[in-house]
Coordinates of C-alpha atoms in Angstrom, one line a residue:
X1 CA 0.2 -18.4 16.7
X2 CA -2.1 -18.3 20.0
X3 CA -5.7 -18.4 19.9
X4 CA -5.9 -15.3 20.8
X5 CA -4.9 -14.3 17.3
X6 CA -6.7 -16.6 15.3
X7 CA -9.6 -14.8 13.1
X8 CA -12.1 -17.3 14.4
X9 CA -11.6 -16.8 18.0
X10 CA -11.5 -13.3 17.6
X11 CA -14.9 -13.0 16.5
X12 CA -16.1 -15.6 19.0
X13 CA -15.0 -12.6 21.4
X14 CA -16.8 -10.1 20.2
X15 CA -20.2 -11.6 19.7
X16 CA -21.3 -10.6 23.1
X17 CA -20.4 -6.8 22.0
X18 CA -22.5 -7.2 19.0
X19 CA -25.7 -8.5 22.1
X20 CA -24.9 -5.2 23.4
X21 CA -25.7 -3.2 20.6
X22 CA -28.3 -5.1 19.7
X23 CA -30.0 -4.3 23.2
X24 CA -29.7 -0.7 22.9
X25 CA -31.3 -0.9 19.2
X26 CA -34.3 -2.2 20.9
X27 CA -34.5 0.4 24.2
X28 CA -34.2 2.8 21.8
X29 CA -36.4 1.4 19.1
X30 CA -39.2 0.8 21.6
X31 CA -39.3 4.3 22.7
X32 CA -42.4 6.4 21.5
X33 CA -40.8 10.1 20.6
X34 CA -37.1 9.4 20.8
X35 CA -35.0 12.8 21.3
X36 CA -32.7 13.7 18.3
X37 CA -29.6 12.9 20.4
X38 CA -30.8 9.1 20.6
X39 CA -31.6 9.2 17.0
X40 CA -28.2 10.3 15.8
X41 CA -26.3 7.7 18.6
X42 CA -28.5 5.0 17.2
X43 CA -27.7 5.9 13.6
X44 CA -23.6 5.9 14.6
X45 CA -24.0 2.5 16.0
X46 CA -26.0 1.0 13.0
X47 CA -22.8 2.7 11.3
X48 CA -20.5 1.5 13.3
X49 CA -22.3 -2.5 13.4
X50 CA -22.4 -2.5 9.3
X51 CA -18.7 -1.3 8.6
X52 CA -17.1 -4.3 7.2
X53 CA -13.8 -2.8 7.8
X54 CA -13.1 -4.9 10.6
X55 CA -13.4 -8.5 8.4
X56 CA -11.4 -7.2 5.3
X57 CA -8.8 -5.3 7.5
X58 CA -7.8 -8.3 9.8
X59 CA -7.7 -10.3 6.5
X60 CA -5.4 -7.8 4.4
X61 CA -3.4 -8.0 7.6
X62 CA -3.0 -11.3 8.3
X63 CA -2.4 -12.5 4.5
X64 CA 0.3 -9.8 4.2
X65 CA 1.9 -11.0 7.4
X66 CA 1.8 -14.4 7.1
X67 CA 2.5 -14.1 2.9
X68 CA 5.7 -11.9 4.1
X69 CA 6.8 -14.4 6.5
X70 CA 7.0 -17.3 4.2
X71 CA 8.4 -15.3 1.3
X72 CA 10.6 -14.3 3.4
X73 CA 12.2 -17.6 4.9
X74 CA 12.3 -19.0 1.4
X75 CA 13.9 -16.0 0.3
X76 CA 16.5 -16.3 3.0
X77 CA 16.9 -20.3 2.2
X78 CA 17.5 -19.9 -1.5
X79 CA 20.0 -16.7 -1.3
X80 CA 21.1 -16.5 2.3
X81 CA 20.3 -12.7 2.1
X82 CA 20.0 -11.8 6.4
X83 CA 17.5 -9.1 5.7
X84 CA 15.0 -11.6 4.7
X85 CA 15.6 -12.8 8.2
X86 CA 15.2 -9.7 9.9
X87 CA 12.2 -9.0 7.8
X88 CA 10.5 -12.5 9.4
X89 CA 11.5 -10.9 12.8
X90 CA 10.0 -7.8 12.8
X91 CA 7.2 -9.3 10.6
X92 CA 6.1 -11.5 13.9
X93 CA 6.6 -8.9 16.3
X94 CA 4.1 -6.6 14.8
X95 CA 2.0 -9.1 14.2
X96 CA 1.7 -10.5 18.0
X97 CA 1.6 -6.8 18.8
X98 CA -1.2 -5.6 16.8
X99 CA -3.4 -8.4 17.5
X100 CA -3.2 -8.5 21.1
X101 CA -3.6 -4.7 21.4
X102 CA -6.9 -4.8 19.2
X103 CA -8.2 -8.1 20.6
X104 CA -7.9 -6.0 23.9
X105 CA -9.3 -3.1 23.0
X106 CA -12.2 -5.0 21.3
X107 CA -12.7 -6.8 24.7
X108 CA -12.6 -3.7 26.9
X109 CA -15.8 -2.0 25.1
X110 CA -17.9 -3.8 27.4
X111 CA -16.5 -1.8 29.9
X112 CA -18.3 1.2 28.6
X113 CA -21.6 -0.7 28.1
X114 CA -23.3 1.6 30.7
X115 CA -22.3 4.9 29.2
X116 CA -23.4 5.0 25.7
X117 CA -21.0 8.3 24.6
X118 CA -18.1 6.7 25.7
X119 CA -19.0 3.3 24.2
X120 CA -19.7 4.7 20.8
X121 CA -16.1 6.9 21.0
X122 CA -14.2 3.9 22.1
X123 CA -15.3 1.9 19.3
X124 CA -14.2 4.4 16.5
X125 CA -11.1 4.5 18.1
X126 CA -10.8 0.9 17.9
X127 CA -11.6 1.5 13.9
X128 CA -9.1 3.9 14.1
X129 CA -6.0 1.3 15.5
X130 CA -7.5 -1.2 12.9
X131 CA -7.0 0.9 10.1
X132 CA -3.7 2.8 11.2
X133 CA -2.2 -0.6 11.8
X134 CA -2.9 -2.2 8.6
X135 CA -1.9 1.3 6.8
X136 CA 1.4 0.9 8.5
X137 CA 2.1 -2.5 7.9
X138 CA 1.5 -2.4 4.8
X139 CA 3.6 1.0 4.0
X140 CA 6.3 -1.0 6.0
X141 CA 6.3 -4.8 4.7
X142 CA 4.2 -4.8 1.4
X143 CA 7.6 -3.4 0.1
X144 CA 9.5 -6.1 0.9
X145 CA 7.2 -8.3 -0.2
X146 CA 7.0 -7.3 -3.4
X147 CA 11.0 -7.7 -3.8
X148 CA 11.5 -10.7 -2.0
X149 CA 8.9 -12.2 -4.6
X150 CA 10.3 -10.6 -7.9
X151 CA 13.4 -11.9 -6.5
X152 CA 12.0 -15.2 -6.0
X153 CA 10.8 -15.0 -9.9
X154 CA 13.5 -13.4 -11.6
X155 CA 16.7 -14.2 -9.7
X156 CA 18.6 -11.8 -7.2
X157 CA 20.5 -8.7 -8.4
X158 CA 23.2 -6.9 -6.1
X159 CA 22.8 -4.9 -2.7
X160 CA 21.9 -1.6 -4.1
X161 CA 19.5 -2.8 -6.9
X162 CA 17.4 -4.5 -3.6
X163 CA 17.2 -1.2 -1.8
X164 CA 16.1 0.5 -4.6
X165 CA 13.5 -1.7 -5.8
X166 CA 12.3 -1.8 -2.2
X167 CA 12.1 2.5 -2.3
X168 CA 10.2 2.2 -5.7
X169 CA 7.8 -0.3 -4.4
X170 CA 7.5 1.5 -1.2
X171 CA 6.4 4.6 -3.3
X172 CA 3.7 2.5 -5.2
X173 CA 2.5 1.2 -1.9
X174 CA 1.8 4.5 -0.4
X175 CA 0.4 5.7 -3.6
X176 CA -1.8 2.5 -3.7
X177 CA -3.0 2.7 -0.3
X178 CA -3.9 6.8 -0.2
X179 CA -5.9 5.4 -3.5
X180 CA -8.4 2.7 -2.2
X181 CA -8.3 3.8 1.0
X182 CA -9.2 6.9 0.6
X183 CA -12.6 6.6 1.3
X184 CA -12.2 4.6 4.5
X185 CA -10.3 7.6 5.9
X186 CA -12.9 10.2 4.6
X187 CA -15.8 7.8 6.7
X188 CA -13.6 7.5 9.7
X189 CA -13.2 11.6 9.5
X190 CA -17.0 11.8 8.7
X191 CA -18.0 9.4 12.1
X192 CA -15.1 11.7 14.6
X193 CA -17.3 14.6 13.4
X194 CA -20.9 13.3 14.2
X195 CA -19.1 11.9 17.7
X196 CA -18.3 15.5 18.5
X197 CA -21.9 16.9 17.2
X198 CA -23.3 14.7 19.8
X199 CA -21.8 17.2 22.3
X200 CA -24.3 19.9 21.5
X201 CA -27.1 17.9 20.8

């Protein structure tokens, strides 16, 4: 694993972002009469500051990746089974994908630090890849976890009992995540809508 992809670094990286916000708190809060436009883009980015989304998400992902991975070679060393292998593969791709593309995208706000509209929209998009990425990986992996570690308990059963258990657990998973994530989606929906408001005001 890089630095690059290590939670502790990643946050490292951002701190300056979080300077930037707090700057424009403070032109804004030391204005007199600020216009309704400035009070709606300073309530997005208090928003958008408090979210813990980005802590929990890149922990969810990151203990389902690297749980996945391990389950996965162990599962592979006890029963030789090659799509435990090919699991670990495409586990690690998506991984090194996904963090590079948000630690990138995280970096590039500051890009935008001069034009406040685009700033704010560029940061829910980022929410928006943080969430969709963890949705997927878990709708893709979190099934194969969950096999690869009932096998682990209960002993291996043939080829067609694997595929099945992985459907049913893929099922649960989707059912699970549209559950207690529900709400994260509503608040991502709710932010898009006040972005566009600021349009007309």
């Amino acid at each position: 694993m890089s630095e690059d992809s290590k939670p502790v670094i990643f946050e490292a990286k951002t701190a300056r972002l979080m300077d930037i916000i707090s700057e424009t708190e403070k032109q804004f809060g030391n204005q007199i009469s600020p216009t309704p436009g400035e009070v709606k883009r300073l309530e997005l980015i208090r928003k958008m500051k408090q979210d813990t989304d980005k802590k929990e998400y890149m922990i969810m992902f990151n203990i389902l990746m690297i749980g996945l991975s391990l389950i996965s070679l162990v599962h592979f060393s006890m029963y030789g089974a090659i799509i435990s292998l090919v699991c670990v593969m495409f586990c690690l791709i998506y991984f090194v994908f996904i963090r590079k593309r948000l630690t990138t995208a995280t970096l590039n706000l500051s890009e935008y630090k001069n034009n406040f509209d685009r700033y704010l929209w560029e940061g829910f998009y980022l929410k928006e890849m943080r969430y969709s990425a963890v949705k997927l990986a878990y709708f893709l992996f979190f099934p194969f976890f969950t096999v690869f570690l009932v096998d682990l308990i209960r002993g291996i059963e043939n080829n067609t009992a694997m595929w099945m258990a992985v459907l049913i657990a893929a099922i649960l998973s989707t059912l699970g995540w549209w559950i207690y994530f529900r709400d994260d989606r509503d608040a991502l929906k709710k932010i898009e809508s006040d972005l566009k408001s600021l349009e007309y005001i």
